[in-house]
Coordinates of C-alpha atoms in Angstrom, one line a residue:
M267 CA 6.4 -39.5 42.4
M268 CA 4.1 -42.5 42.6
F269 CA 1.7 -41.2 40.0
P270 CA 3.7 -39.2 37.6
F271 CA 0.7 -38.8 35.2
L272 CA -1.0 -36.7 37.9
K273 CA 1.7 -34.1 37.7
G274 CA 0.2 -30.7 36.9
L275 CA -3.4 -31.7 37.9
P276 CA -5.2 -29.7 40.7
L277 CA -4.2 -32.0 43.6
S278 CA -6.5 -30.3 46.2
H279 CA -9.6 -31.1 44.1
L280 CA -8.3 -34.6 43.4
T281 CA -7.7 -35.3 47.1
R282 CA -11.2 -34.2 48.0
Q283 CA -12.6 -36.7 45.5
L284 CA -10.4 -39.5 46.7
Q285 CA -11.4 -38.8 50.3
G286 CA -15.0 -39.2 49.5
C287 CA -14.6 -42.7 48.2
S288 CA -15.8 -45.4 50.6
R289 CA -14.6 -48.2 48.5
S290 CA -11.1 -49.3 47.7
F291 CA -9.4 -48.8 44.4
H292 CA -6.9 -50.9 42.4
I293 CA -3.6 -49.8 41.1
Y294 CA -2.4 -51.1 37.8
S295 CA 1.2 -50.8 36.8
L296 CA 1.9 -49.8 33.2
R297 CA 5.3 -51.4 33.3
T298 CA 4.3 -54.9 34.6
P299 CA 1.1 -56.8 34.2
H300 CA 0.7 -57.6 37.9
R301 CA -2.0 -55.9 40.0
L302 CA -1.7 -54.6 43.5
R303 CA -4.9 -55.4 45.5
H304 CA -6.5 -53.4 48.2
G305 CA -10.0 -54.8 48.6
A306 CA -12.0 -56.7 46.1
A307 CA -11.9 -56.1 42.3
R308 CA -15.1 -55.8 40.3
A309 CA -15.6 -55.9 36.6
G310 CA -16.6 -52.8 34.7
R311 CA -15.0 -50.3 37.0
P312 CA -14.1 -47.0 35.5
V313 CA -10.4 -46.5 34.8
L314 CA -8.6 -43.2 34.4
M315 CA -6.9 -43.6 31.1
V316 CA -3.2 -42.6 30.6
P317 CA -1.7 -41.6 27.2
H318 CA 0.0 -44.4 25.4
G319 CA 3.7 -44.7 26.2
T320 CA 3.4 -43.1 29.7
T321 CA 5.1 -44.9 32.5
G322 CA 3.2 -44.9 35.8
T323 CA 0.0 -46.3 37.1
V324 CA -3.7 -46.4 36.5
L325 CA -6.3 -45.9 39.1
S326 CA -9.4 -48.2 39.1
K327 CA -12.1 -47.2 41.5
T328 CA -15.5 -48.4 42.6
P329 CA -18.6 -46.3 43.0
C330 CA -16.7 -43.1 43.4
R331 CA -15.6 -42.2 39.9
L332 CA -12.6 -40.0 39.4
Q333 CA -13.8 -37.3 37.0
P334 CA -11.4 -35.5 34.7
P335 CA -10.0 -32.4 36.3
L336 CA -12.5 -29.6 36.1
C337 CA -9.9 -27.1 35.3
G338 CA -9.9 -28.4 31.7
A339 CA -13.6 -27.8 31.5
Q340 CA -13.3 -24.3 32.8
F341 CA -10.9 -23.2 30.0
R342 CA -12.4 -20.4 27.9
T343 CA -11.0 -19.5 24.5
S344 CA -11.1 -16.0 23.1
A345 CA -10.8 -14.7 19.6
R346 CA -7.3 -14.5 18.2
V347 CA -5.8 -11.0 18.5
K348 CA -3.9 -10.1 15.4
A349 CA -0.7 -8.1 15.7
L350 CA -0.6 -4.8 13.9
P351 CA 1.1 -4.9 10.5
A352 CA 4.7 -3.8 10.7
P353 CA 4.2 -0.6 8.6
L354 CA 1.2 0.4 10.8
F355 CA 3.2 -0.3 13.9
W356 CA 6.0 2.0 12.8
M357 CA 3.6 4.7 11.8
V358 CA 2.2 4.6 15.3
L359 CA 5.7 4.6 16.7
K360 CA 7.0 7.5 14.6
P361 CA 5.6 10.3 16.8
V362 CA 6.9 8.5 19.9
Q363 CA 10.4 8.4 18.4
K364 CA 10.3 12.1 17.7
L365 CA 9.0 12.9 21.2
M366 CA 11.8 10.8 22.8
A367 CA 14.4 12.5 20.7
M368 CA 13.1 15.9 21.8
I369 CA 13.1 14.9 25.5
L370 CA 16.6 13.5 25.3
G371 CA 18.0 16.5 23.5
R372 CA 16.4 18.9 25.9
S373 CA 17.5 17.0 28.9
V374 CA 21.1 17.0 27.7
R375 CA 20.9 20.7 27.1
K376 CA 19.5 21.4 30.6
W377 CA 22.2 19.1 32.1
W378 CA 25.0 21.0 30.2
V379 CA 23.7 24.4 31.2
A380 CA 23.5 23.4 34.9
L381 CA 27.0 22.0 34.8
P382 CA 29.7 24.1 36.5
D383 CA 32.5 25.5 34.4
N384 CA 35.2 23.2 35.8
R385 CA 33.0 20.1 35.2
R386 CA 32.5 21.2 31.6
E387 CA 36.2 21.5 31.1
L388 CA 36.8 18.0 32.5
F389 CA 34.1 16.7 30.2
R390 CA 35.7 18.3 27.2
Q391 CA 39.1 16.8 28.2
W392 CA 37.5 13.4 28.6
V393 CA 35.9 13.6 25.1
W394 CA 39.2 14.6 23.6
Q395 CA 41.0 11.7 25.3
Q396 CA 38.4 9.2 24.1
R397 CA 38.0 10.7 20.6
W398 CA 39.3 7.7 18.8
R399 CA 37.1 5.3 20.7
L400 CA 34.1 7.6 20.0
V401 CA 35.0 7.7 16.3
A402 CA 35.3 3.9 16.2
L403 CA 31.9 3.6 17.9
A404 CA 30.3 5.9 15.4
G405 CA 32.0 4.1 12.5
T406 CA 30.8 0.8 13.8
A407 CA 27.2 2.1 14.1
A408 CA 27.4 3.5 10.5
A409 CA 28.8 0.1 9.2
I410 CA 26.0 -1.8 10.9
T411 CA 23.4 0.6 9.5
A412 CA 24.9 0.2 6.0
L413 CA 24.9 -3.5 6.3
L414 CA 21.3 -3.6 7.3
L415 CA 20.4 -1.4 4.4
L416 CA 22.4 -3.6 1.9
T417 CA 20.6 -6.7 3.2
H418 CA 17.3 -5.2 2.4
L419 CA 17.9 -4.3 -1.2
D420 CA 15.3 -5.7 -3.6
Q421 CA 14.7 -5.7 -7.3
S422 CA 11.6 -4.1 -8.8
P423 CA 9.4 -6.9 -10.4
V424 CA 8.9 -5.2 -13.8
T425 CA 11.6 -2.6 -14.3
G426 CA 14.4 -4.5 -12.5
R427 CA 15.4 -1.4 -10.6
T428 CA 17.3 -1.9 -7.4
R429 CA 15.5 -0.4 -4.4
L430 CA 15.4 -0.5 -0.6
L431 CA 12.5 -2.5 0.8
V432 CA 12.4 -2.8 4.6
F433 CA 8.8 -3.9 4.7
S434 CA 7.8 -7.1 2.8
R435 CA 4.9 -7.4 0.4
Q436 CA 3.1 -9.6 3.0
N437 CA 3.4 -6.8 5.5
Y438 CA 1.7 -4.4 3.2
M439 CA -1.0 -6.9 2.2
E440 CA -1.9 -6.9 5.9
L441 CA -1.9 -3.1 6.1
A442 CA -4.0 -2.9 2.9
A443 CA -6.6 -5.1 4.5
F444 CA -6.9 -2.6 7.3
T445 CA -6.9 0.3 4.9
S446 CA -9.5 -1.2 2.6
E447 CA -11.9 -1.7 5.5
A448 CA -11.4 1.9 6.6
Y449 CA -12.1 3.1 3.0
M450 CA -15.2 0.9 2.8
E451 CA -16.6 2.4 5.9
E452 CA -15.8 5.9 4.7
F453 CA -17.2 5.5 1.2
G454 CA -19.9 2.9 2.1
K455 CA -22.8 5.2 1.3
L456 CA -21.2 6.7 -1.8
L457 CA -20.4 3.4 -3.6
L458 CA -22.3 2.9 -6.9
P459 CA -24.1 -0.5 -7.3
E460 CA -22.5 -3.1 -9.5
S461 CA -25.5 -2.7 -11.9
D462 CA -24.5 0.9 -12.6
P463 CA -23.0 1.2 -16.1
R464 CA -20.1 3.3 -14.8
H465 CA -19.2 0.5 -12.4
Q466 CA -19.5 -2.1 -15.2
A467 CA -17.3 0.0 -17.5
V468 CA -14.5 0.3 -14.9
E469 CA -14.9 -3.4 -14.0
R470 CA -14.5 -4.5 -17.6
V471 CA -11.4 -2.3 -18.1
V472 CA -9.8 -3.6 -14.9
Q473 CA -10.4 -7.2 -15.8
H474 CA -9.3 -6.7 -19.3
L475 CA -6.0 -5.2 -18.1
A476 CA -5.5 -8.1 -15.7
R477 CA -6.3 -10.7 -18.4
R478 CA -4.0 -9.2 -21.0
N479 CA -1.1 -8.9 -18.5
Q480 CA -1.5 -12.2 -16.7
N481 CA 2.0 -13.2 -17.6
L482 CA 3.1 -11.0 -14.8
P483 CA 3.0 -13.0 -11.5
E484 CA 2.2 -9.9 -9.5
M485 CA -0.9 -9.3 -11.8
A486 CA -2.1 -12.9 -11.8
D487 CA -1.8 -13.3 -8.0
V488 CA -4.0 -10.4 -7.1
D489 CA -7.8 -10.6 -6.9
W490 CA -8.8 -7.2 -8.5
T491 CA -12.0 -5.7 -7.0
V492 CA -13.6 -2.5 -8.3
H493 CA -15.4 0.1 -6.2
V494 CA -16.7 3.3 -7.9
V495 CA -17.3 6.2 -5.5
Q496 CA -19.9 9.0 -6.2
S497 CA -17.7 12.0 -5.8
D498 CA -16.6 15.0 -7.9
N499 CA -13.0 14.4 -6.9
A500 CA -11.0 13.5 -10.1
N501 CA -9.0 10.8 -8.4
A502 CA -8.4 7.0 -8.5
F503 CA -6.2 4.7 -6.5
V504 CA -5.5 1.0 -6.1
L505 CA -4.4 -0.6 -2.8
P506 CA -1.7 -3.3 -2.8
N507 CA -4.3 -6.0 -2.3
G508 CA -6.1 -5.2 -5.6
K509 CA -8.9 -3.0 -4.3
V510 CA -9.6 -0.4 -7.0
F511 CA -11.3 2.8 -6.0
M512 CA -12.4 5.0 -8.9
F513 CA -14.2 8.3 -8.3
T514 CA -16.9 9.5 -10.7
G515 CA -15.0 12.8 -11.0
M516 CA -12.3 10.9 -12.8
L517 CA -14.8 9.2 -15.1
E518 CA -15.9 12.7 -16.1
A519 CA -12.4 13.8 -16.7
V520 CA -11.5 11.0 -19.2
A521 CA -12.7 11.3 -22.8
D522 CA -13.0 7.7 -23.7
V523 CA -12.0 4.1 -22.8
H524 CA -8.5 4.6 -24.1
Q525 CA -7.7 7.2 -21.5
L526 CA -9.6 5.2 -18.8
T527 CA -7.4 2.2 -19.6
I528 CA -4.2 4.3 -19.3
V529 CA -5.4 5.9 -15.9
L530 CA -6.2 2.4 -14.5
G531 CA -3.0 1.0 -15.9
H532 CA -1.1 3.7 -14.0
E533 CA -2.8 3.0 -10.7
M534 CA -2.5 -0.8 -11.1
A535 CA 1.2 -0.3 -11.8
H536 CA 1.6 1.3 -8.4
A537 CA 0.2 -1.9 -6.8
L538 CA 2.2 -4.3 -9.0
L539 CA 5.5 -2.5 -8.3
G540 CA 4.9 -2.3 -4.6
H541 CA 5.4 1.4 -4.5
A542 CA 3.6 1.8 -1.2
A543 CA 6.0 -0.5 0.6
E544 CA 8.9 1.1 -1.1
Q545 CA 8.0 4.6 -0.2
A546 CA 7.2 3.6 3.4
S547 CA 10.6 1.9 3.6
L548 CA 12.4 5.0 2.5
S549 CA 10.4 7.1 4.9
H550 CA 11.1 4.7 7.7
V551 CA 14.8 4.8 7.2
V552 CA 14.9 8.6 6.8
D553 CA 12.8 9.0 10.0
L554 CA 15.2 6.8 12.0
L555 CA 18.2 8.9 10.8
S556 CA 16.3 12.1 11.4
V557 CA 15.8 11.1 15.0
V558 CA 19.6 11.5 15.6
L559 CA 19.5 14.9 13.9
L560 CA 16.4 16.0 15.9
A561 CA 18.1 15.1 19.2
A562 CA 21.1 17.1 18.1
I563 CA 18.9 20.1 17.3
W564 CA 17.3 20.1 20.7
T565 CA 20.7 19.7 22.3
V566 CA 22.5 22.5 20.5
C567 CA 19.7 25.2 20.3
P568 CA 19.8 27.4 23.4
R569 CA 16.0 27.9 23.6
D570 CA 13.0 25.7 22.9
S571 CA 11.7 28.2 20.4
L572 CA 14.8 27.9 18.3
A573 CA 14.7 24.1 18.6
L574 CA 11.1 24.1 17.3
L575 CA 12.2 26.3 14.4
G576 CA 15.1 24.0 13.7
Q577 CA 12.8 21.0 13.8
W578 CA 10.4 22.6 11.3
V579 CA 13.3 23.4 9.0
Q580 CA 14.6 19.9 9.3
E581 CA 11.2 18.3 8.4
K582 CA 10.7 20.6 5.4
L583 CA 14.2 19.9 4.1
T584 CA 13.6 16.1 4.5
Q585 CA 10.4 16.4 2.5
L586 CA 12.0 18.5 -0.2
M587 CA 15.2 16.5 -0.5
F588 CA 14.0 12.9 0.0
N589 CA 10.3 12.2 0.2
R590 CA 8.9 14.4 -2.6
P591 CA 11.6 13.7 -5.2
Y592 CA 11.3 10.0 -4.5
S593 CA 7.5 10.2 -4.8
R594 CA 7.8 11.9 -8.2
K595 CA 10.3 9.2 -9.3
L596 CA 7.7 6.5 -8.4
E597 CA 5.0 8.4 -10.2
A598 CA 7.1 8.6 -13.4
E599 CA 7.8 4.8 -13.1
A600 CA 4.1 4.1 -12.7
D601 CA 3.4 6.2 -15.9
E602 CA 5.9 4.1 -17.8
V603 CA 4.7 0.7 -16.6
G604 CA 1.1 1.8 -16.8
L605 CA 1.5 2.7 -20.4
Q606 CA 3.0 -0.7 -21.1
L607 CA 0.0 -2.4 -19.4
A608 CA -2.4 -0.3 -21.5
A609 CA -0.4 -1.2 -24.7
K610 CA -0.7 -4.9 -24.0
A611 CA -4.4 -4.3 -23.4
C612 CA -4.6 -2.9 -26.9
A613 CA -5.5 0.7 -25.9
D614 CA -4.4 3.6 -28.0
V615 CA -1.4 4.7 -26.0
R616 CA -1.3 8.0 -27.9
A617 CA -4.2 9.1 -25.7
G618 CA -1.9 9.1 -22.7
P619 CA -0.3 12.5 -23.3
V620 CA -3.7 13.9 -24.4
F621 CA -5.2 13.0 -21.0
W622 CA -2.6 15.0 -19.1
Q623 CA -3.0 17.9 -21.4
Q624 CA -6.7 17.8 -20.6
M625 CA -5.9 17.7 -16.9
E626 CA -3.7 20.8 -17.3
I627 CA -6.4 22.7 -19.1
R628 CA -9.0 21.5 -16.5
E629 CA -6.8 22.8 -13.7
Q630 CA -6.3 26.2 -15.4
L631 CA -10.0 26.6 -16.1
S632 CA -11.0 25.7 -12.5
G633 CA -8.7 28.4 -11.1
E634 CA -7.0 26.0 -8.7
P635 CA -3.5 27.1 -7.8
S636 CA -0.8 24.8 -9.1
L637 CA 2.3 24.1 -7.1
P638 CA 5.7 24.1 -8.8
E639 CA 7.0 20.6 -9.4
W640 CA 9.7 20.7 -6.7
L641 CA 7.0 21.3 -4.1
S642 CA 4.7 18.5 -5.3
T643 CA 4.6 14.8 -4.9
H644 CA 3.7 14.3 -8.6
P645 CA 5.4 15.5 -11.7
S646 CA 4.0 18.5 -13.5
H647 CA 1.5 17.9 -16.3
K648 CA 3.9 19.3 -18.9
N649 CA 6.7 16.9 -17.8
R650 CA 4.3 14.0 -17.8
V651 CA 3.2 14.8 -21.3
A652 CA 6.8 15.1 -22.4
Q653 CA 7.8 11.7 -20.8
L654 CA 4.8 9.9 -22.3
D655 CA 5.5 11.4 -25.7
R656 CA 9.0 9.8 -25.5
L657 CA 7.5 6.5 -24.4
V658 CA 4.7 6.3 -27.0
P659 CA 6.9 4.8 -29.8
Q660 CA 8.1 1.9 -27.6
A661 CA 4.5 1.3 -26.4
L662 CA 3.2 1.2 -30.0
E663 CA 5.8 -1.4 -30.8
L664 CA 4.8 -3.5 -27.7
R665 CA 1.1 -3.1 -28.8
E666 CA 2.0 -4.4 -32.2
R667 CA 3.8 -7.4 -30.8
C668 CA 0.6 -8.2 -28.8
M669 CA -1.3 -8.6 -32.1
C670 CA -3.7 -5.8 -31.4
P671 CA -5.9 -4.3 -34.0
T672 CA -4.3 -1.6 -36.2
L673 CA -4.8 1.9 -34.9
P674 CA -6.3 4.6 -37.1
P675 CA -3.8 6.9 -38.9
T676 CA -5.2 10.0 -37.1
D677 CA -3.1 10.8 -34.1
P678 CA -5.2 11.8 -31.1
R679 CA -2.5 14.2 -30.0
A680 CA -2.7 16.1 -33.3
V681 CA -6.5 16.1 -33.1
F682 CA -6.4 17.5 -29.5
S683 CA -3.8 20.2 -30.4
K684 CA -5.9 21.3 -33.4
S685 CA -9.0 21.5 -31.2
V686 CA -7.2 23.6 -28.6
R687 CA -6.1 26.0 -31.3
V688 CA -9.6 26.3 -32.6
L689 CA -10.8 27.0 -29.0
L690 CA -8.2 29.7 -28.6
E691 CA -9.0 31.4 -31.9
D692 CA -12.7 31.4 -31.1
A693 CA -12.0 32.9 -27.7
K694 CA -10.2 35.8 -29.4
T695 CA -12.3 36.3 -32.6
G696 CA -15.7 35.0 -31.5
P697 CA -17.8 32.2 -33.1
R698 CA -17.1 31.5 -36.7
P699 CA -20.1 31.8 -39.1
V700 CA -21.1 28.9 -41.3
R701 CA -23.5 28.3 -44.0
G702 CA -27.0 29.2 -43.1
G703 CA -25.9 32.0 -40.8
T704 CA -25.7 29.8 -37.8
P705 CA -22.6 30.5 -35.7
Q706 CA -20.3 27.5 -35.1
H707 CA -19.1 27.5 -31.5
G708 CA -15.8 26.0 -30.7
P709 CA -15.5 23.4 -28.0
T710 CA -16.2 24.8 -24.6
G711 CA -14.2 23.8 -21.5
V712 CA -12.1 20.7 -21.6
A713 CA -14.7 18.0 -22.2
A714 CA -15.6 19.2 -25.7
P715 CA -12.1 19.1 -27.2
A716 CA -11.5 15.9 -25.4
A717 CA -14.6 14.4 -26.8
L718 CA -13.1 14.8 -30.3
L719 CA -10.7 12.1 -29.2
A720 CA -13.6 9.7 -28.7
Q721 CA -14.4 9.9 -32.5
S722 CA -11.5 7.5 -33.2
S723 CA -12.3 4.1 -34.5
P724 CA -13.0 1.2 -32.1
L725 CA -10.0 0.2 -30.2
F726 CA -9.9 -3.4 -29.0
S727 CA -11.6 -5.3 -31.8
S728 CA -11.2 -5.1 -35.6
S729 CA -14.9 -6.3 -35.9
V730 CA -17.1 -4.1 -33.7
S731 CA -20.7 -3.6 -34.4
Q732 CA -22.3 -0.2 -35.1
A733 CA -23.8 -0.2 -31.6
D734 CA -20.4 -0.9 -30.1
N735 CA -18.9 1.9 -32.1
K736 CA -21.5 4.3 -30.8
A737 CA -20.9 3.2 -27.3
L738 CA -17.2 3.9 -27.8
G739 CA -18.0 7.4 -29.2
G740 CA -17.0 6.2 -32.7
A741 CA -17.3 8.1 -36.0
G742 CA -20.8 9.3 -36.8
T743 CA -21.8 9.9 -33.2
P744 CA -22.1 13.3 -31.4
P745 CA -19.0 14.4 -29.7
T746 CA -20.0 13.4 -26.2
T747 CA -17.9 11.9 -23.4
P748 CA -19.2 8.3 -23.2
L749 CA -18.3 7.8 -19.5
Q750 CA -20.1 10.9 -18.4
N751 CA -23.5 9.9 -19.5
G752 CA -23.3 6.3 -18.1
T753 CA -22.8 4.6 -21.4
D754 CA -21.1 1.3 -21.3
A755 CA -17.9 2.3 -23.0
T756 CA -16.3 -1.1 -22.9
Q757 CA -18.5 -3.1 -25.2
G758 CA -15.8 -3.1 -27.8
Y759 CA -13.4 -5.1 -25.6
K760 CA -12.3 -8.3 -27.2
D761 CA -9.1 -10.2 -26.9
T762 CA -7.6 -10.5 -30.3
G763 CA -4.5 -12.4 -29.5
P764 CA -2.2 -13.6 -26.7
S765 CA -0.4 -11.1 -24.6
V766 CA 3.4 -11.0 -24.7
S767 CA 5.8 -9.9 -22.0
G768 CA 6.8 -6.3 -22.1

């Protein structure tokens, strides 16, 4: 080609421009300095520049100027379209997989029913003849599956537990961004302003936990953001990207800042350990293996109604045997790690079992039906109390190594147990008379006995002013729940020493 630098340009448009030129043009060789003349040369003629290093020629023209190809000016750029995060993609694909398995199994069944008897016998003979090849094929598929699972084993960042992790942390960070936007739209009108004392209390506890546990890379790398939702739901959760959502119903359920620290430590532990990605990885693998079983169910069952029943049984067994036990295991691990985070933040870890005892009584008084543990995704309150009681001595040792202030000798667990006994006695015998003839009422509901826990001494600083003591529900103040009435319950926060690794 005489002009290789013109390759790829719109030649039809270029030809029309050249045909409209009444004057001659010059051709300059990029290889040699000589010039091929065709007409007279004039100074100052426009030259179509060629990138450096290109071998070819340069056109120099007179009045008719060769403009750059208009196709370049006609390009339009659009916004980048982000691909769906891998976990979200597989969530969308999950029902499609089940539908394809159902269609495949049903088609095989219809084909087998319509097959003549002699063809069925020939097929059985062929399967028997090829049995070893089929076994080898199944063994190869199983070996490949096992190899893929082994290559996706990972170690939990804090506990060191070996786990299966199909989706990476980065994948779930992308999904968390999608999820947080959805939650912000859902709770947008219910979010408390940052000036609200309840928001400030949660913010201070979260930042204190992050600061005292900054030796953990997973804690230091996350930008923790707090959102408090006005709702009676006693719930709280933390997304993998550090978005903390606390409901005011949970703030009313906790008795003091100790319990709030333990609750937030539990939720932040889920994010630190990557439990969302871990649970989704297990669910993804189980779903892929269940597709084979689902296709077999629709193949073997003689009618669609029996196949639907078998599919329902298979889904329930999968939940009871894999998903829910694994979820309870992750919750127990978050309780353990969350207690360690709270201990390093100088909270009274003895308040952990008390909180779950309060939740158990709250559930009983509300009349809500409670599921047995084997049907639930969370451990029962009793088992949680028992596990935290076993972990409290280790947490107290960790708290002492972090140079935290000395805890008061009164154990909140003993105080709560005594208050519950008083409550039960008053419920049986009625209010007890006191001096002056005024009946002394026992604590009503759950908040009153829980409020006795708030009468412990200040928690995070050995030198807290009287105002701070009152804000924390310290001795000498009425037995109120500080986080229910909007009091800033975190004024006593003060770092008293460096945090150590747990």
